[in-house]
């Protein structure tokens, strides 16, 4: 049986400098608060609002209207100028796929992306707003869990992060397409240059890092595929097409019935993470034309959100938003 990355998660409690050679997952900063069971408000960095949970994942900002793709982790140490000093570590063994050393290029500032392809579903991790990136960190290189990637900071493009809000923005998730430029310049027709290829943030959909860490620490994760499929499903969309989405090619372990068919049923979390794809034959009675999509079912409790709204329900009728159309199109560039 294939070893999972989470079978020895207990080593998370060790400092990265004393990381066990057997360990697969580590906290990405020197903070021990999570490992020692302290509540999130002790290690999450709030925005200027002062609300500790504004540093968490999801609809946690602007009274629920603004989505936050990852978690923000506060520093332990600062210098005399009150700048953060914490080192940043790779959360798992992985391959370096993107290094942005020029803060002005992205809202992420200076950031690094790793892909972790040793498991049944290759997830990415992203480390943003760094003050500096280690010289040894280069695209194509492999790093072990706990390897130093750089130093925590407050770099950003297009806006300013105050010293008091310096933090690591940390994400873990999946890529929508391996041909993102086709959607970026074609379907969506962005005018600005895509400097980051497939690792543009628009092509990345994170899931809650804290939930992942908590679940792994509790021994509830046997595989990435199992974990992702087990996240709360908000809705399922049927897409009329015989094309195979990039997403299915990248993540075959999230696909059921990969044979022939003229449609796909795709299950999503409320914020648009594809969890499971099923190849189907659409009955002619459905009168769906090629390229059509419809919402098959949904969980009312999961779609009551103010941000990342994919569709609305009025008088029993489902009104699909452009947000959902774009989300699906990225899977089929």
Tab-separated table of C-alpha atoms in Angstrom:
chain	number	residue	atom	x	y	z
A	1	UNK	CA	0.000	0.000	0.000
A	2	UNK	CA	1.323	3.449	-0.915
A	3	UNK	CA	2.607	5.371	2.084
A	4	UNK	CA	0.661	8.553	2.715
A	5	UNK	CA	2.205	11.885	3.646
A	6	UNK	CA	0.263	11.972	6.867
A	7	UNK	CA	0.964	8.694	8.641
A	8	UNK	CA	3.603	10.255	10.888
A	9	UNK	CA	2.075	13.662	11.287
A	10	UNK	CA	2.863	13.649	14.994
A	11	UNK	CA	6.321	14.980	14.108
A	12	UNK	CA	4.625	18.305	13.385
A	13	UNK	CA	5.161	19.096	17.059
A	14	UNK	CA	8.920	19.233	16.472
A	15	UNK	CA	10.625	22.452	15.523
A	16	UNK	CA	11.669	22.548	11.891
A	17	UNK	CA	15.318	22.698	12.924
A	18	UNK	CA	14.880	19.346	14.678
A	19	UNK	CA	12.639	17.826	12.048
A	20	UNK	CA	12.602	14.051	11.979
A	21	UNK	CA	14.010	12.614	8.767
A	22	UNK	CA	10.819	10.568	8.527
A	23	UNK	CA	8.465	13.519	8.751
A	24	UNK	CA	6.406	14.530	5.749
A	25	UNK	CA	4.463	17.580	6.959
A	26	UNK	CA	5.645	20.536	9.036
A	27	UNK	CA	4.246	23.881	10.072
A	28	UNK	CA	5.705	26.478	7.654
A	29	UNK	CA	6.972	28.914	10.336
A	30	UNK	CA	8.877	28.519	13.649
A	31	UNK	CA	5.664	29.011	15.646
A	32	UNK	CA	4.762	26.047	17.853
A	33	UNK	CA	1.311	27.353	18.770
A	34	UNK	CA	-0.558	25.043	16.400
A	35	UNK	CA	1.511	21.992	17.319
A	36	UNK	CA	0.955	22.668	21.004
A	37	UNK	CA	-2.795	22.928	20.580
A	38	UNK	CA	-3.301	26.656	21.058
A	39	UNK	CA	-6.320	28.323	19.399
A	40	UNK	CA	-6.014	29.972	15.956
A	41	UNK	CA	-6.103	33.521	17.321
A	42	UNK	CA	-2.688	32.901	18.903
A	43	UNK	CA	-0.935	32.281	15.570
A	44	UNK	CA	-3.131	33.876	12.867
A	45	UNK	CA	-2.294	37.434	11.828
A	46	UNK	CA	-5.385	39.635	11.687
A	47	UNK	CA	-5.896	42.427	9.185
A	48	UNK	CA	-6.110	46.028	10.394
A	49	UNK	CA	-9.651	45.133	11.531
A	50	UNK	CA	-8.077	43.399	14.529
A	51	UNK	CA	-10.352	40.381	14.113
A	52	UNK	CA	-8.052	37.352	14.562
A	53	UNK	CA	-10.156	35.210	12.231
A	54	UNK	CA	-9.615	37.688	9.375
A	55	UNK	CA	-6.351	35.771	8.966
A	56	UNK	CA	-8.205	32.492	8.465
A	57	UNK	CA	-9.438	30.869	5.238
A	58	UNK	CA	-12.696	31.641	3.442
A	59	UNK	CA	-15.302	34.395	3.675
A	60	UNK	CA	-13.604	36.045	6.621
A	61	UNK	CA	-13.148	39.626	5.421
A	62	UNK	CA	-15.281	42.680	4.647
A	63	UNK	CA	-18.228	41.255	6.559
A	64	UNK	CA	-18.120	38.075	4.506
A	65	UNK	CA	-17.927	39.738	1.093
A	66	UNK	CA	-14.192	39.174	0.538
A	67	UNK	CA	-12.623	35.741	0.109
A	68	UNK	CA	-9.228	34.814	1.593
A	69	UNK	CA	-7.560	31.912	-0.214
A	70	UNK	CA	-5.191	30.805	2.546
A	71	UNK	CA	-4.160	31.556	6.122
A	72	UNK	CA	-1.954	34.374	7.424
A	73	UNK	CA	0.552	33.334	10.107
A	74	UNK	CA	2.008	35.992	12.400
A	75	UNK	CA	5.717	36.329	13.245
A	76	UNK	CA	7.399	35.282	16.468
A	77	UNK	CA	10.431	37.555	16.197
A	78	UNK	CA	11.050	41.091	14.963
A	79	UNK	CA	14.148	43.255	14.604
A	80	UNK	CA	14.723	46.716	16.092
A	81	UNK	CA	12.801	48.256	13.180
A	82	UNK	CA	9.838	45.949	13.938
A	83	UNK	CA	10.311	43.925	10.751
A	84	UNK	CA	9.516	40.202	10.930
A	85	UNK	CA	12.469	37.838	11.261
A	86	UNK	CA	10.856	34.367	11.076
A	87	UNK	CA	12.221	31.823	8.625
A	88	UNK	CA	9.754	30.129	6.275
A	89	UNK	CA	9.860	26.371	5.702
A	90	UNK	CA	8.569	23.970	3.067
A	91	UNK	CA	5.501	22.241	4.498
A	92	UNK	CA	6.154	18.971	2.640
A	93	UNK	CA	8.701	17.386	0.351
A	94	UNK	CA	8.224	19.011	-3.027
A	95	UNK	CA	9.469	20.480	-6.262
A	96	UNK	CA	9.911	24.235	-6.722
A	97	UNK	CA	7.685	25.389	-9.578
A	98	UNK	CA	7.646	29.172	-9.227
A	99	UNK	CA	9.929	31.768	-7.656
A	100	UNK	CA	8.946	35.443	-7.843
A	101	UNK	CA	11.731	37.638	-6.475
A	102	UNK	CA	10.241	40.950	-7.676
A	103	UNK	CA	7.484	42.040	-5.315
A	104	UNK	CA	5.857	44.454	-7.754
A	105	UNK	CA	4.935	41.669	-10.161
A	106	UNK	CA	2.167	40.264	-7.966
A	107	UNK	CA	-0.214	40.968	-5.119
A	108	UNK	CA	1.514	38.019	-3.446
A	109	UNK	CA	4.727	40.059	-3.389
A	110	UNK	CA	7.819	37.866	-3.283
A	111	UNK	CA	6.535	34.305	-3.259
A	112	UNK	CA	7.369	30.671	-3.864
A	113	UNK	CA	5.182	27.811	-5.089
A	114	UNK	CA	5.953	24.130	-4.546
A	115	UNK	CA	4.174	21.117	-6.007
A	116	UNK	CA	3.940	17.940	-3.954
A	117	UNK	CA	3.508	15.127	-6.452
A	118	UNK	CA	4.520	12.132	-4.351
A	119	UNK	CA	0.925	11.551	-3.288
A	120	UNK	CA	-2.172	10.386	-5.185
A	121	UNK	CA	-3.214	14.006	-5.842
A	122	UNK	CA	-0.438	16.540	-6.458
A	123	UNK	CA	-1.234	19.636	-4.414
A	124	UNK	CA	0.605	22.940	-4.476
A	125	UNK	CA	1.701	25.004	-1.494
A	126	UNK	CA	2.281	28.748	-1.778
A	127	UNK	CA	4.361	30.994	0.495
A	128	UNK	CA	3.724	34.706	-0.030
A	129	UNK	CA	4.689	38.238	1.128
A	130	UNK	CA	8.258	37.134	1.821
A	131	UNK	CA	10.924	39.662	2.745
A	132	UNK	CA	13.497	37.540	0.990
A	133	UNK	CA	13.795	34.218	-0.826
A	134	UNK	CA	16.757	31.954	-0.143
A	135	UNK	CA	19.354	32.110	-2.965
A	136	UNK	CA	19.307	28.321	-3.237
A	137	UNK	CA	15.567	28.282	-4.053
A	138	UNK	CA	15.257	27.878	-7.826
A	139	UNK	CA	12.619	26.517	-10.192
A	140	UNK	CA	13.097	22.795	-10.786
A	141	UNK	CA	14.840	22.178	-7.495
A	142	UNK	CA	13.603	19.651	-4.963
A	143	UNK	CA	13.271	20.433	-1.264
A	144	UNK	CA	12.553	18.366	1.794
A	145	UNK	CA	9.869	19.197	4.326
A	146	UNK	CA	11.315	21.790	6.682
A	147	UNK	CA	13.779	23.234	4.163
A	148	UNK	CA	14.218	27.001	4.499
A	149	UNK	CA	12.576	28.904	1.650
A	150	UNK	CA	13.092	32.465	2.831
A	151	UNK	CA	12.112	35.000	5.454
A	152	UNK	CA	8.697	36.266	6.486
A	153	UNK	CA	7.837	39.797	5.458
A	154	UNK	CA	5.228	42.123	4.024
A	155	UNK	CA	6.096	42.407	0.340
A	156	UNK	CA	3.199	42.993	-2.052
A	157	UNK	CA	2.446	44.479	-5.434
A	158	UNK	CA	-0.051	47.309	-5.788
A	159	UNK	CA	-0.680	47.817	-2.076
A	160	UNK	CA	1.205	48.228	1.200
A	161	UNK	CA	1.271	45.839	4.153
A	162	UNK	CA	2.022	47.637	7.418
A	163	UNK	CA	4.821	46.369	9.664
A	164	UNK	CA	2.270	45.365	12.292
A	165	UNK	CA	0.568	43.060	9.769
A	166	UNK	CA	3.694	41.305	8.473
A	167	UNK	CA	2.899	37.624	7.969
A	168	UNK	CA	3.239	34.496	5.884
A	169	UNK	CA	0.304	33.971	3.546
A	170	UNK	CA	0.160	30.191	3.162
A	171	UNK	CA	-1.988	28.246	0.693
A	172	UNK	CA	-2.508	24.626	-0.195
A	173	UNK	CA	-4.690	23.507	-3.084
A	174	UNK	CA	-5.102	22.461	-6.712
A	175	UNK	CA	-4.454	23.911	-10.147
A	176	UNK	CA	-7.413	24.355	-12.525
A	177	UNK	CA	-5.646	23.902	-15.859
A	178	UNK	CA	-2.257	23.047	-17.306
A	179	UNK	CA	-3.082	25.300	-20.294
A	180	UNK	CA	-4.036	28.390	-18.309
A	181	UNK	CA	-2.808	30.859	-20.943
A	182	UNK	CA	-5.465	29.575	-23.340
A	183	UNK	CA	-8.159	30.649	-20.873
A	184	UNK	CA	-6.305	33.786	-19.772
A	185	UNK	CA	-5.764	35.228	-23.239
A	186	UNK	CA	-8.606	33.432	-25.012
A	187	UNK	CA	-11.783	32.810	-23.046
A	188	UNK	CA	-11.292	35.629	-20.560
A	189	UNK	CA	-9.185	37.960	-22.734
A	190	UNK	CA	-7.108	39.562	-20.008
A	191	UNK	CA	-5.038	42.472	-21.298
A	192	UNK	CA	-2.185	42.284	-18.822
A	193	UNK	CA	0.685	39.844	-19.266
A	194	UNK	CA	0.498	36.549	-17.400
A	195	UNK	CA	3.914	36.531	-15.738
A	196	UNK	CA	3.409	33.311	-13.813
A	197	UNK	CA	2.155	30.760	-16.331
A	198	UNK	CA	0.053	27.978	-14.847
A	199	UNK	CA	0.951	29.170	-11.332
A	200	UNK	CA	-0.912	32.437	-11.688
A	201	UNK	CA	-3.061	32.784	-8.564
A	202	UNK	CA	-6.214	32.871	-10.703
A	203	UNK	CA	-5.426	29.295	-11.774
A	204	UNK	CA	-4.973	28.075	-8.191
A	205	UNK	CA	-7.803	27.162	-5.847
A	206	UNK	CA	-6.867	26.593	-2.256
A	207	UNK	CA	-8.633	24.623	0.437
A	208	UNK	CA	-8.490	25.474	4.123
A	209	UNK	CA	-4.932	24.819	5.367
A	210	UNK	CA	-6.026	24.788	8.997
A	211	UNK	CA	-8.677	22.144	8.380
A	212	UNK	CA	-6.075	20.088	6.536
A	213	UNK	CA	-3.556	20.377	9.373
A	214	UNK	CA	-6.171	19.637	12.047
A	215	UNK	CA	-7.478	16.616	10.119
A	216	UNK	CA	-3.997	15.252	9.540
A	217	UNK	CA	-2.999	15.714	13.165
A	218	UNK	CA	-6.108	13.786	14.204
A	219	UNK	CA	-5.141	10.925	11.891
A	220	UNK	CA	-8.202	11.418	9.691
A	221	UNK	CA	-6.369	11.626	6.351
A	222	UNK	CA	-5.315	8.481	4.517
A	223	UNK	CA	-4.780	10.129	1.131
A	224	UNK	CA	-5.083	13.496	-0.584
A	225	UNK	CA	-7.851	12.181	-2.840
A	226	UNK	CA	-9.855	10.936	0.116
A	227	UNK	CA	-9.450	14.245	1.922
A	228	UNK	CA	-10.478	16.401	-1.054
A	229	UNK	CA	-13.489	14.248	-1.931
A	230	UNK	CA	-14.531	14.361	1.706
A	231	UNK	CA	-14.700	18.155	1.934
A	232	UNK	CA	-18.281	19.480	2.186
A	233	UNK	CA	-19.804	19.459	-1.295
A	234	UNK	CA	-21.822	22.583	-2.053
A	235	UNK	CA	-23.152	21.724	-5.520
A	236	UNK	CA	-22.755	19.500	-8.563
A	237	UNK	CA	-22.667	20.831	-12.113
A	238	UNK	CA	-23.333	18.879	-15.292
A	239	UNK	CA	-21.321	19.998	-18.334
A	240	UNK	CA	-22.343	18.865	-21.819
A	241	UNK	CA	-19.092	18.027	-23.604
A	242	UNK	CA	-17.163	15.008	-24.809
A	243	UNK	CA	-13.874	16.835	-24.173
A	244	UNK	CA	-11.664	15.672	-21.313
A	245	UNK	CA	-10.908	18.556	-18.944
A	246	UNK	CA	-7.327	19.384	-18.080
A	247	UNK	CA	-8.273	18.942	-14.442
A	248	UNK	CA	-9.156	15.283	-15.061
A	249	UNK	CA	-5.811	14.690	-16.768
A	250	UNK	CA	-3.886	16.288	-13.906
A	251	UNK	CA	-5.846	14.607	-11.120
A	252	UNK	CA	-7.005	11.181	-12.336
A	253	UNK	CA	-7.587	10.037	-8.760
A	254	UNK	CA	-10.414	12.576	-8.485
A	255	UNK	CA	-12.116	11.081	-11.568
A	256	UNK	CA	-14.738	8.353	-11.574
A	257	UNK	CA	-15.713	6.556	-14.788
A	258	UNK	CA	-13.077	7.967	-17.143
A	259	UNK	CA	-14.566	6.160	-20.157
A	260	UNK	CA	-16.578	7.556	-23.042
A	261	UNK	CA	-19.449	9.962	-22.524
A	262	UNK	CA	-20.872	13.265	-23.683
A	263	UNK	CA	-20.852	14.986	-20.315
A	264	UNK	CA	-19.244	15.445	-16.933
A	265	UNK	CA	-20.747	15.813	-13.485
A	266	UNK	CA	-18.404	17.932	-11.366
A	267	UNK	CA	-18.773	18.343	-7.615
A	268	UNK	CA	-17.525	21.601	-6.060
A	269	UNK	CA	-16.977	23.133	-2.658
A	270	UNK	CA	-18.796	26.437	-2.124
A	271	UNK	CA	-15.709	28.435	-3.112
A	272	UNK	CA	-15.157	26.560	-6.385
A	273	UNK	CA	-12.703	23.741	-5.663
A	274	UNK	CA	-13.471	20.730	-7.897
A	275	UNK	CA	-13.627	17.616	-5.725
A	276	UNK	CA	-14.828	14.838	-7.973
A	277	UNK	CA	-15.449	14.434	-11.718
A	278	UNK	CA	-17.719	11.725	-13.122
A	279	UNK	CA	-17.964	10.928	-16.855
A	280	UNK	CA	-21.626	10.533	-17.842
A	281	UNK	CA	-23.860	9.977	-20.841
A	282	UNK	CA	-26.400	12.798	-20.844
A	283	UNK	CA	-29.922	11.588	-21.713
A	284	UNK	CA	-31.404	13.202	-24.811
A	285	UNK	CA	-34.387	14.142	-22.684
A	286	UNK	CA	-32.272	16.764	-20.941
A	287	UNK	CA	-32.007	18.801	-24.162
A	288	UNK	CA	-28.519	20.010	-23.320
A	289	UNK	CA	-26.439	21.353	-26.193
A	290	UNK	CA	-22.666	21.023	-26.362
A	291	UNK	CA	-21.140	23.536	-23.977
A	292	UNK	CA	-24.245	23.870	-21.807
A	293	UNK	CA	-24.008	23.530	-18.063
A	294	UNK	CA	-26.587	23.201	-15.357
A	295	UNK	CA	-26.618	22.812	-11.604
A	296	UNK	CA	-27.836	19.304	-10.785
A	297	UNK	CA	-28.106	19.710	-7.033
A	298	UNK	CA	-26.878	21.872	-4.192
A	299	UNK	CA	-26.619	22.038	-0.422
A	300	UNK	CA	-28.482	25.174	0.728
A	301	UNK	CA	-26.365	25.459	3.870
A	302	UNK	CA	-23.135	25.525	1.843
A	303	UNK	CA	-24.139	28.177	-0.700
A	304	UNK	CA	-25.312	30.824	1.772
A	305	UNK	CA	-22.254	32.987	1.200
A	306	UNK	CA	-21.625	36.611	0.279
A	307	UNK	CA	-18.458	36.012	-1.733
A	308	UNK	CA	-17.524	33.528	-4.469
A	309	UNK	CA	-21.229	33.297	-5.335
A	310	UNK	CA	-21.546	30.766	-8.166
A	311	UNK	CA	-25.316	30.918	-8.644
A	312	UNK	CA	-28.423	32.225	-6.971
A	313	UNK	CA	-31.805	30.594	-6.423
A	314	UNK	CA	-34.911	32.734	-6.880
A	315	UNK	CA	-38.419	31.381	-6.728
A	316	UNK	CA	-37.039	27.880	-7.222
A	317	UNK	CA	-35.067	28.861	-10.347
A	318	UNK	CA	-31.276	28.590	-10.488
A	319	UNK	CA	-29.531	31.616	-12.000
A	320	UNK	CA	-25.937	30.790	-12.939
A	321	UNK	CA	-23.366	33.543	-12.372
A	322	UNK	CA	-20.339	34.293	-14.552
A	323	UNK	CA	-18.214	33.192	-11.593
A	324	UNK	CA	-19.343	29.602	-12.128
A	325	UNK	CA	-19.044	29.812	-15.915
A	326	UNK	CA	-15.450	31.031	-15.620
A	327	UNK	CA	-14.640	28.391	-13.004
A	328	UNK	CA	-15.826	25.610	-15.311
A	329	UNK	CA	-14.155	27.110	-18.402
A	330	UNK	CA	-10.775	27.026	-16.655
A	331	UNK	CA	-11.138	23.253	-16.349
A	332	UNK	CA	-11.790	22.999	-20.114
A	333	UNK	CA	-9.401	25.596	-21.681
